[in-house]
PDB file of C-alpha atoms in Angstrom:
ATOM      1  CA  MET A   1       0.030  -0.309   0.148  1.00  0.00           C
ATOM      2  CA  ASP A   2       0.760   3.373  -1.163  1.00  0.00           C
ATOM      3  CA  ALA A   3       2.673   5.873   2.657  1.00  0.00           C
ATOM      4  CA  PRO A   4      -0.347   8.137   2.319  1.00  0.00           C
ATOM      5  CA  VAL A   5       0.442  11.311   2.542  1.00  0.00           C
ATOM      6  CA  ILE A   6      -1.041  14.787   3.766  1.00  0.00           C
ATOM      7  CA  GLY A   7       0.652  17.622   2.662  1.00  0.00           C
ATOM      8  CA  VAL A   8       0.698  21.068   4.949  1.00  0.00           C
ATOM      9  CA  GLU A   9       1.104  24.358   3.502  1.00  0.00           C
ATOM     10  CA  ARG A  10       1.440  28.322   5.738  1.00  0.00           C
ATOM     11  CA  ASP A  11       0.407  31.033   3.913  1.00  0.00           C
ATOM     12  CA  ARG A  12       2.188  34.083   6.153  1.00  0.00           C
ATOM     13  CA  ALA A  13       1.258  36.911   4.231  1.00  0.00           C
ATOM     14  CA  THR A  14      -2.832  35.820   4.524  1.00  0.00           C
ATOM     15  CA  GLY A  15      -2.578  33.514   7.786  1.00  0.00           C
ATOM     16  CA  VAL A  16      -4.502  31.046   5.710  1.00  0.00           C
ATOM     17  CA  ALA A  17      -3.347  26.862   6.211  1.00  0.00           C
ATOM     18  CA  GLN A  18      -3.612  24.883   3.006  1.00  0.00           C
ATOM     19  CA  LEU A  19      -3.870  21.424   4.029  1.00  0.00           C
ATOM     20  CA  ARG A  20      -4.871  18.712   1.765  1.00  0.00           C
ATOM     21  CA  ILE A  21      -5.253  15.074   1.865  1.00  0.00           C
ATOM     22  CA  ASP A  22      -2.647  13.346  -0.884  1.00  0.00           C
ATOM     23  CA  ARG A  23      -4.224   9.980  -2.079  1.00  0.00           C
ATOM     24  CA  PRO A  24      -5.932  11.047  -5.575  1.00  0.00           C
ATOM     25  CA  GLN A  25      -4.634   7.671  -7.026  1.00  0.00           C
ATOM     26  CA  ALA A  26      -7.126   5.743  -3.605  1.00  0.00           C
ATOM     27  CA  ARG A  27      -9.302   8.902  -4.965  1.00  0.00           C
ATOM     28  CA  ASN A  28      -8.328  10.744  -1.468  1.00  0.00           C
ATOM     29  CA  ALA A  29      -9.683   7.999   0.757  1.00  0.00           C
ATOM     30  CA  LEU A  30      -7.843   7.780   4.471  1.00  0.00           C
ATOM     31  CA  THR A  31      -6.659   5.603   6.259  1.00  0.00           C
ATOM     32  CA  THR A  32      -5.768   4.809  10.231  1.00  0.00           C
ATOM     33  CA  GLU A  33      -2.748   6.693   9.155  1.00  0.00           C
ATOM     34  CA  ALA A  34      -4.142   9.255   6.585  1.00  0.00           C
ATOM     35  CA  ALA A  35      -6.813  10.343   9.476  1.00  0.00           C
ATOM     36  CA  ALA A  36      -3.716  10.272  11.882  1.00  0.00           C
ATOM     37  CA  ARG A  37      -1.730  12.500   9.767  1.00  0.00           C
ATOM     38  CA  LEU A  38      -4.232  14.830   9.456  1.00  0.00           C
ATOM     39  CA  LEU A  39      -4.907  15.416  12.539  1.00  0.00           C
ATOM     40  CA  GLN A  40      -1.892  16.320  13.575  1.00  0.00           C
ATOM     41  CA  ALA A  41      -2.105  18.509  11.196  1.00  0.00           C
ATOM     42  CA  VAL A  42      -4.905  20.441  11.991  1.00  0.00           C
ATOM     43  CA  GLU A  43      -4.149  20.351  15.723  1.00  0.00           C
ATOM     44  CA  GLY A  44      -0.401  21.911  14.105  1.00  0.00           C
ATOM     45  CA  ALA A  45      -2.237  24.785  12.356  1.00  0.00           C
ATOM     46  CA  LEU A  46      -4.802  25.525  15.205  1.00  0.00           C
ATOM     47  CA  ALA A  47      -1.713  25.211  17.778  1.00  0.00           C
ATOM     48  CA  ASP A  48       0.531  28.208  15.508  1.00  0.00           C
ATOM     49  CA  ASP A  49      -0.231  31.045  16.069  1.00  0.00           C
ATOM     50  CA  ALA A  50       0.405  32.659  12.925  1.00  0.00           C
ATOM     51  CA  VAL A  51      -2.358  30.515  11.355  1.00  0.00           C
ATOM     52  CA  ARG A  52      -5.928  32.765  11.378  1.00  0.00           C
ATOM     53  CA  VAL A  53      -8.411  30.034   9.185  1.00  0.00           C
ATOM     54  CA  LEU A  54      -7.720  26.235   7.440  1.00  0.00           C
ATOM     55  CA  VAL A  55      -8.022  25.612   4.393  1.00  0.00           C
ATOM     56  CA  LEU A  56      -9.897  21.892   3.846  1.00  0.00           C
ATOM     57  CA  SER A  57      -9.282  20.028   0.185  1.00  0.00           C
ATOM     58  CA  GLY A  58      -7.858  16.531  -1.640  1.00  0.00           C
ATOM     59  CA  SER A  59      -5.827  16.175  -4.547  1.00  0.00           C
ATOM     60  CA  GLY A  60      -7.057  15.590  -7.664  1.00  0.00           C
ATOM     61  CA  PRO A  61     -10.495  14.664  -9.144  1.00  0.00           C
ATOM     62  CA  ASP A  62     -12.163  14.187  -5.697  1.00  0.00           C
ATOM     63  CA  PHE A  63     -12.107  16.121  -2.208  1.00  0.00           C
ATOM     64  CA  CYS A  64     -12.637  12.363  -0.016  1.00  0.00           C
ATOM     65  CA  VAL A  65     -14.127   8.719  -0.293  1.00  0.00           C
ATOM     66  CA  GLY A  66     -14.016   8.162   2.450  1.00  0.00           C
ATOM     67  CA  GLY A  67     -12.551   5.649   5.158  1.00  0.00           C
ATOM     68  CA  ASP A  68      -9.823   3.531   2.757  1.00  0.00           C
ATOM     69  CA  ARG A  69     -11.518  -0.327   2.010  1.00  0.00           C
ATOM     70  CA  ASP A  70      -8.149  -1.780   0.593  1.00  0.00           C
ATOM     71  CA  GLU A  71      -7.028  -1.147   4.688  1.00  0.00           C
ATOM     72  CA  GLU A  72      -7.037  -4.135   6.588  1.00  0.00           C
ATOM     73  CA  LEU A  73      -8.684  -3.669   8.871  1.00  0.00           C
ATOM     74  CA  GLY A  74     -10.149  -6.604  11.458  1.00  0.00           C
ATOM     75  CA  ASN A  75     -12.670  -5.798  14.734  1.00  0.00           C
ATOM     76  CA  GLU A  76     -11.127  -3.966  16.129  1.00  0.00           C
ATOM     77  CA  GLY A  77      -8.573  -1.577  13.635  1.00  0.00           C
ATOM     78  CA  ARG A  78     -12.222  -1.241  11.908  1.00  0.00           C
ATOM     79  CA  ALA A  79     -13.256  -0.025  15.724  1.00  0.00           C
ATOM     80  CA  GLY A  80      -9.547   2.364  16.067  1.00  0.00           C
ATOM     81  CA  ARG A  81      -9.652   3.615  12.136  1.00  0.00           C
ATOM     82  CA  LEU A  82     -13.639   5.182  13.971  1.00  0.00           C
ATOM     83  CA  ARG A  83     -12.037   6.450  16.581  1.00  0.00           C
ATOM     84  CA  VAL A  84      -9.603   8.202  14.793  1.00  0.00           C
ATOM     85  CA  PHE A  85     -12.433   9.998  12.244  1.00  0.00           C
ATOM     86  CA  ALA A  86     -14.593  10.703  15.134  1.00  0.00           C
ATOM     87  CA  ARG A  87     -11.721  12.835  16.625  1.00  0.00           C
ATOM     88  CA  LEU A  88     -10.489  14.319  13.481  1.00  0.00           C
ATOM     89  CA  GLN A  89     -13.738  15.656  12.983  1.00  0.00           C
ATOM     90  CA  ARG A  90     -14.868  17.047  16.691  1.00  0.00           C
ATOM     91  CA  THR A  91     -11.256  18.558  16.301  1.00  0.00           C
ATOM     92  CA  VAL A  92     -12.807  19.899  13.241  1.00  0.00           C
ATOM     93  CA  ALA A  93     -15.604  20.818  14.764  1.00  0.00           C
ATOM     94  CA  ALA A  94     -14.571  22.274  17.433  1.00  0.00           C
ATOM     95  CA  ALA A  95     -12.044  24.257  16.102  1.00  0.00           C
ATOM     96  CA  PRO A  96     -11.943  28.145  17.457  1.00  0.00           C
ATOM     97  CA  LYS A  97     -10.028  29.599  14.801  1.00  0.00           C
ATOM     98  CA  ALA A  98     -12.166  29.006  10.633  1.00  0.00           C
ATOM     99  CA  THR A  99     -12.738  26.439   8.720  1.00  0.00           C
ATOM    100  CA  VAL A 100     -13.472  25.979   4.819  1.00  0.00           C
ATOM    101  CA  ALA A 101     -14.436  23.724   2.810  1.00  0.00           C
ATOM    102  CA  ALA A 102     -12.893  23.167  -0.928  1.00  0.00           C
ATOM    103  CA  ILE A 103     -14.093  20.036  -2.284  1.00  0.00           C
ATOM    104  CA  GLU A 104     -13.796  18.649  -6.468  1.00  0.00           C
ATOM    105  CA  GLY A 105     -15.833  15.453  -7.189  1.00  0.00           C
ATOM    106  CA  ARG A 106     -16.742  13.262  -4.560  1.00  0.00           C
ATOM    107  CA  CYS A 107     -17.363  13.772  -1.630  1.00  0.00           C
ATOM    108  CA  VAL A 108     -18.734  10.594   0.109  1.00  0.00           C
ATOM    109  CA  ALA A 109     -19.036   8.841   3.575  1.00  0.00           C
ATOM    110  CA  ALA A 110     -16.336  10.914   5.799  1.00  0.00           C
ATOM    111  CA  GLY A 111     -14.987  12.805   3.333  1.00  0.00           C
ATOM    112  CA  ALA A 112     -18.799  14.100   3.602  1.00  0.00           C
ATOM    113  CA  GLU A 113     -18.814  14.643   7.266  1.00  0.00           C
ATOM    114  CA  LEU A 114     -15.421  16.256   6.755  1.00  0.00           C
ATOM    115  CA  ALA A 115     -16.844  18.856   4.965  1.00  0.00           C
ATOM    116  CA  ALA A 116     -20.061  18.873   7.211  1.00  0.00           C
ATOM    117  CA  ALA A 117     -16.704  20.171  10.340  1.00  0.00           C
ATOM    118  CA  CYS A 118     -15.591  22.738   8.867  1.00  0.00           C
ATOM    119  CA  ASP A 119     -17.373  26.457   8.689  1.00  0.00           C
ATOM    120  CA  ILE A 120     -18.260  26.108   5.243  1.00  0.00           C
ATOM    121  CA  ARG A 121     -18.267  24.959   2.211  1.00  0.00           C
ATOM    122  CA  VAL A 122     -16.772  25.807  -1.098  1.00  0.00           C
ATOM    123  CA  GLY A 123     -18.222  23.169  -3.893  1.00  0.00           C
ATOM    124  CA  ALA A 124     -17.753  22.375  -7.890  1.00  0.00           C
ATOM    125  CA  GLU A 125     -21.073  22.135 -10.031  1.00  0.00           C
ATOM    126  CA  ASP A 126     -19.982  19.134 -10.439  1.00  0.00           C
ATOM    127  CA  SER A 127     -19.164  17.729  -7.372  1.00  0.00           C
ATOM    128  CA  VAL A 128     -21.479  15.392  -5.159  1.00  0.00           C
ATOM    129  CA  TYR A 129     -22.151  14.034  -1.994  1.00  0.00           C
ATOM    130  CA  ARG A 130     -23.468  11.385   0.140  1.00  0.00           C
ATOM    131  CA  PHE A 131     -23.543   9.831   3.672  1.00  0.00           C
ATOM    132  CA  PRO A 132     -24.010   6.646   3.287  1.00  0.00           C
ATOM    133  CA  GLY A 133     -24.529   4.893   7.475  1.00  0.00           C
ATOM    134  CA  SER A 134     -27.885   3.802   6.242  1.00  0.00           C
ATOM    135  CA  ARG A 135     -27.129   1.528   4.030  1.00  0.00           C
ATOM    136  CA  LEU A 136     -22.747   0.810   5.554  1.00  0.00           C
ATOM    137  CA  GLY A 137     -24.434  -0.434   9.614  1.00  0.00           C
ATOM    138  CA  VAL A 138     -22.863   3.143  10.551  1.00  0.00           C
ATOM    139  CA  PRO A 139     -25.213   5.381  12.511  1.00  0.00           C
ATOM    140  CA  ILE A 140     -23.083   8.702  12.602  1.00  0.00           C
ATOM    141  CA  GLY A 141     -24.596  11.499  10.283  1.00  0.00           C
ATOM    142  CA  ALA A 142     -27.606  13.689  12.135  1.00  0.00           C
ATOM    143  CA  ALA A 143     -25.949  15.694  14.951  1.00  0.00           C
ATOM    144  CA  LYS A 144     -23.647  18.136  11.808  1.00  0.00           C
ATOM    145  CA  LEU A 145     -27.060  17.830   9.538  1.00  0.00           C
ATOM    146  CA  ILE A 146     -29.692  19.041  11.830  1.00  0.00           C
ATOM    147  CA  GLY A 147     -28.159  22.136  12.057  1.00  0.00           C
ATOM    148  CA  LEU A 148     -26.773  22.257   8.130  1.00  0.00           C
ATOM    149  CA  VAL A 149     -29.736  21.143   6.183  1.00  0.00           C
ATOM    150  CA  GLY A 150     -31.652  21.477   8.838  1.00  0.00           C
ATOM    151  CA  LEU A 151     -34.618  17.634  10.400  1.00  0.00           C
ATOM    152  CA  GLY A 152     -36.279  17.692   7.251  1.00  0.00           C
ATOM    153  CA  ALA A 153     -33.353  16.704   5.007  1.00  0.00           C
ATOM    154  CA  ALA A 154     -31.421  15.197   7.175  1.00  0.00           C
ATOM    155  CA  LYS A 155     -33.718  12.253   7.076  1.00  0.00           C
ATOM    156  CA  ASP A 156     -34.206  12.301   3.758  1.00  0.00           C
ATOM    157  CA  LEU A 157     -30.031  12.458   3.342  1.00  0.00           C
ATOM    158  CA  LEU A 158     -29.447   9.628   5.523  1.00  0.00           C
ATOM    159  CA  LEU A 159     -31.824   6.941   5.613  1.00  0.00           C
ATOM    160  CA  THR A 160     -31.740   6.941   1.909  1.00  0.00           C
ATOM    161  CA  SER A 161     -27.985   7.366   1.959  1.00  0.00           C
ATOM    162  CA  ARG A 162     -28.644   8.803  -1.404  1.00  0.00           C
ATOM    163  CA  TRP A 163     -26.191  10.936  -3.651  1.00  0.00           C
ATOM    164  CA  VAL A 164     -26.667  14.482  -3.072  1.00  0.00           C
ATOM    165  CA  THR A 165     -25.467  16.271  -6.642  1.00  0.00           C
ATOM    166  CA  ALA A 166     -23.681  19.690  -5.695  1.00  0.00           C
ATOM    167  CA  HIS A 167     -27.411  22.072  -6.884  1.00  0.00           C
ATOM    168  CA  GLU A 168     -28.952  20.416  -4.181  1.00  0.00           C
ATOM    169  CA  ALA A 169     -26.536  20.429  -1.539  1.00  0.00           C
ATOM    170  CA  TYR A 170     -26.031  24.138  -2.290  1.00  0.00           C
ATOM    171  CA  HIS A 171     -30.317  24.417  -2.166  1.00  0.00           C
ATOM    172  CA  LEU A 172     -30.089  22.449   0.068  1.00  0.00           C
ATOM    173  CA  GLY A 173     -27.618  24.838   2.328  1.00  0.00           C
ATOM    174  CA  LEU A 174     -25.352  22.100   2.716  1.00  0.00           C
ATOM    175  CA  LEU A 175     -22.783  24.791   0.108  1.00  0.00           C
ATOM    176  CA  GLN A 176     -22.148  27.606   0.994  1.00  0.00           C
ATOM    177  CA  ARG A 177     -20.528  28.671  -2.326  1.00  0.00           C
ATOM    178  CA  LEU A 178     -20.904  26.833  -5.652  1.00  0.00           C
ATOM    179  CA  VAL A 179     -18.267  27.773  -8.053  1.00  0.00           C
ATOM    180  CA  PRO A 180     -17.082  26.372 -11.370  1.00  0.00           C
ATOM    181  CA  PRO A 181     -15.555  22.786 -11.893  1.00  0.00           C
ATOM    182  CA  GLY A 182     -12.444  23.379 -10.674  1.00  0.00           C
ATOM    183  CA  ARG A 183     -12.454  26.213  -9.479  1.00  0.00           C
ATOM    184  CA  ALA A 184     -13.457  24.606  -5.392  1.00  0.00           C
ATOM    185  CA  GLY A 185      -9.605  25.726  -4.690  1.00  0.00           C
ATOM    186  CA  ALA A 186      -9.152  29.234  -5.679  1.00  0.00           C
ATOM    187  CA  GLU A 187     -12.723  29.675  -4.033  1.00  0.00           C
ATOM    188  CA  ALA A 188     -11.846  28.280  -0.842  1.00  0.00           C
ATOM    189  CA  THR A 189      -8.988  30.043  -0.435  1.00  0.00           C
ATOM    190  CA  ALA A 190     -10.746  33.621  -1.489  1.00  0.00           C
ATOM    191  CA  CYS A 191     -13.440  33.033   1.635  1.00  0.00           C
ATOM    192  CA  ALA A 192      -9.938  32.172   3.954  1.00  0.00           C
ATOM    193  CA  ALA A 193      -8.415  34.399   2.721  1.00  0.00           C
ATOM    194  CA  GLU A 194     -11.556  36.930   3.658  1.00  0.00           C
ATOM    195  CA  ILE A 195     -12.157  35.595   6.632  1.00  0.00           C
ATOM    196  CA  SER A 196      -8.900  36.330   7.860  1.00  0.00           C
ATOM    197  CA  ALA A 197      -9.374  39.746   7.567  1.00  0.00           C
ATOM    198  CA  ASN A 198     -10.976  40.085  10.251  1.00  0.00           C
ATOM    199  CA  ASP A 199      -9.937  40.589  13.449  1.00  0.00           C
ATOM    200  CA  PRO A 200      -8.796  37.298  15.140  1.00  0.00           C
ATOM    201  CA  GLY A 201     -10.660  37.381  18.422  1.00  0.00           C
ATOM    202  CA  THR A 202     -13.895  38.287  17.659  1.00  0.00           C
ATOM    203  CA  THR A 203     -14.516  35.554  14.944  1.00  0.00           C
ATOM    204  CA  ALA A 204     -12.823  32.635  17.134  1.00  0.00           C
ATOM    205  CA  LEU A 205     -15.653  34.595  20.168  1.00  0.00           C
ATOM    206  CA  LEU A 206     -18.355  34.494  16.753  1.00  0.00           C
ATOM    207  CA  LYS A 207     -17.593  30.644  16.094  1.00  0.00           C
ATOM    208  CA  GLN A 208     -17.260  29.567  20.088  1.00  0.00           C
ATOM    209  CA  ARG A 209     -21.109  31.290  20.239  1.00  0.00           C
ATOM    210  CA  LEU A 210     -21.743  29.924  17.236  1.00  0.00           C
ATOM    211  CA  GLN A 211     -21.204  26.419  18.291  1.00  0.00           C
ATOM    212  CA  ARG A 212     -22.826  26.937  21.656  1.00  0.00           C
ATOM    213  CA  PHE A 213     -26.243  28.548  21.089  1.00  0.00           C
ATOM    214  CA  SER A 214     -26.810  25.492  17.662  1.00  0.00           C
ATOM    215  CA  GLY A 215     -24.994  23.174  19.657  1.00  0.00           C
ATOM    216  CA  VAL A 216     -23.515  21.275  17.378  1.00  0.00           C
ATOM    217  CA  LEU A 217     -20.765  20.077  19.955  1.00  0.00           C
ATOM    218  CA  GLU A 218     -23.696  17.904  22.133  1.00  0.00           C
ATOM    219  CA  ARG A 219     -25.272  16.455  19.613  1.00  0.00           C
ATOM    220  CA  ILE A 220     -21.353  15.875  17.795  1.00  0.00           C
ATOM    221  CA  ASP A 221     -20.483  14.388  21.541  1.00  0.00           C
ATOM    222  CA  ALA A 222     -24.303  12.258  21.374  1.00  0.00           C
ATOM    223  CA  GLU A 223     -23.581  10.910  18.612  1.00  0.00           C
ATOM    224  CA  LEU A 224     -20.397   9.767  19.159  1.00  0.00           C
ATOM    225  CA  ARG A 225     -21.668   8.450  23.252  1.00  0.00           C
ATOM    226  CA  ASP A 226     -24.459   6.110  21.290  1.00  0.00           C
ATOM    227  CA  ALA A 227     -22.083   5.343  18.464  1.00  0.00           C
ATOM    228  CA  GLU A 228     -18.907   2.996  20.329  1.00  0.00           C
ATOM    229  CA  SER A 229     -22.146   1.619  22.167  1.00  0.00           C
ATOM    230  CA  PHE A 230     -23.704   0.339  18.343  1.00  0.00           C
ATOM    231  CA  PRO A 231     -23.204  -3.401  17.211  1.00  0.00           C
ATOM    232  CA  GLY A 232     -22.824  -3.302  14.344  1.00  0.00           C
ATOM    233  CA  PRO A 233     -24.901  -3.833  11.621  1.00  0.00           C
ATOM    234  CA  GLU A 234     -26.982  -6.858  10.525  1.00  0.00           C
ATOM    235  CA  PRO A 235     -25.221  -9.185   9.032  1.00  0.00           C
ATOM    236  CA  GLU A 236     -26.830  -9.719   6.014  1.00  0.00           C
ATOM    237  CA  THR A 237     -26.854  -5.418   5.769  1.00  0.00           C
ATOM    238  CA  GLN A 238     -23.005  -5.863   5.546  1.00  0.00           C
ATOM    239  CA  ARG A 239     -22.950  -8.049   2.753  1.00  0.00           C
ATOM    240  CA  GLY A 240     -25.107  -5.644   0.427  1.00  0.00           C
ATOM    241  CA  ALA A 241     -23.014  -2.835   1.221  1.00  0.00           C
ATOM    242  CA  GLN A 242     -20.037  -5.385   0.200  1.00  0.00           C
ATOM    243  CA  ARG A 243     -21.792  -6.904  -2.828  1.00  0.00           C
ATOM    244  CA  GLU A 244     -22.975  -2.964  -3.773  1.00  0.00           C
ATOM    245  CA  THR A 245     -18.894  -1.371  -2.681  1.00  0.00           C
ATOM    246  CA  GLY A 246     -16.791  -4.332  -3.328  1.00  0.00           C
ATOM    247  CA  ARG A 247     -13.480  -3.678  -2.426  1.00  0.00           C
ATOM    248  CA  GLY A 248     -11.647  -0.263  -5.006  1.00  0.00           C
ATOM    249  CA  THR A 249     -14.938  -0.288  -5.801  1.00  0.00           C
ATOM    250  CA  GLU A 250     -15.282   3.606  -4.177  1.00  0.00           C
ATOM    251  CA  ARG A 251     -11.376   4.223  -6.136  1.00  0.00           C
ATOM    252  CA  GLU A 252     -13.377   3.782 -10.162  1.00  0.00           C
ATOM    253  CA  THR A 253     -16.909   4.197  -9.647  1.00  0.00           C
ATOM    254  CA  GLY A 254     -17.297   6.674  -6.882  1.00  0.00           C
ATOM    255  CA  ARG A 255     -20.566   4.758  -5.818  1.00  0.00           C
ATOM    256  CA  GLY A 256     -18.377   3.074  -2.923  1.00  0.00           C
ATOM    257  CA  ALA A 257     -18.056   4.726   0.354  1.00  0.00           C
TER     258      ALA A 257
END
């Protein structure tokens, strides 16, 4: 297996840090190590006083198709990877600095959860989204989606596990900015620069109030506690998910997670 890579670039002039999942040959699928490295990069950027805003993106045509199904994991390994994913997503959601997701192509499962944890999402017009937890037997997604798209739309997306186009995502409120294909990174960086030009103390205070008033962190914590005690998918559900999203399928068609 190729070594997981996370690209990090800091622009000291603008205060914007670019954090990039650099596994284009795997559609930026996250292994346990790749997720841990991304978490380390996020924590490093948050600890850097020169950084005011974080931009998260993926290399190549996709943002992230979720967990890497080519990673050999037993039950303990799967549980460990989910814990790393959960810590990464919560760290982004609880960040005192602003976060912007630049989304091209597929944004699925753990990738969609990571994007949903950001403050602002910039998506290309041909990008697609999916929260397939109910299909895969992982009851995750409600904590963030309720606050972003509302209860009814969150039920639709989570209970069906269906694919969503960028235009529908923008209409629902999942995306804040819709841009031509190939322009998500540039627009997200411009958005980050706008935020960075503002007073950092006020930005941090506003984020703290938005988190508290929305209750998003309390919902995330409750969802993670529930997920830890969930016994896992029914055997038939698991077999169906494997048939639909078999090893490597998400890299070829985008229809996996």
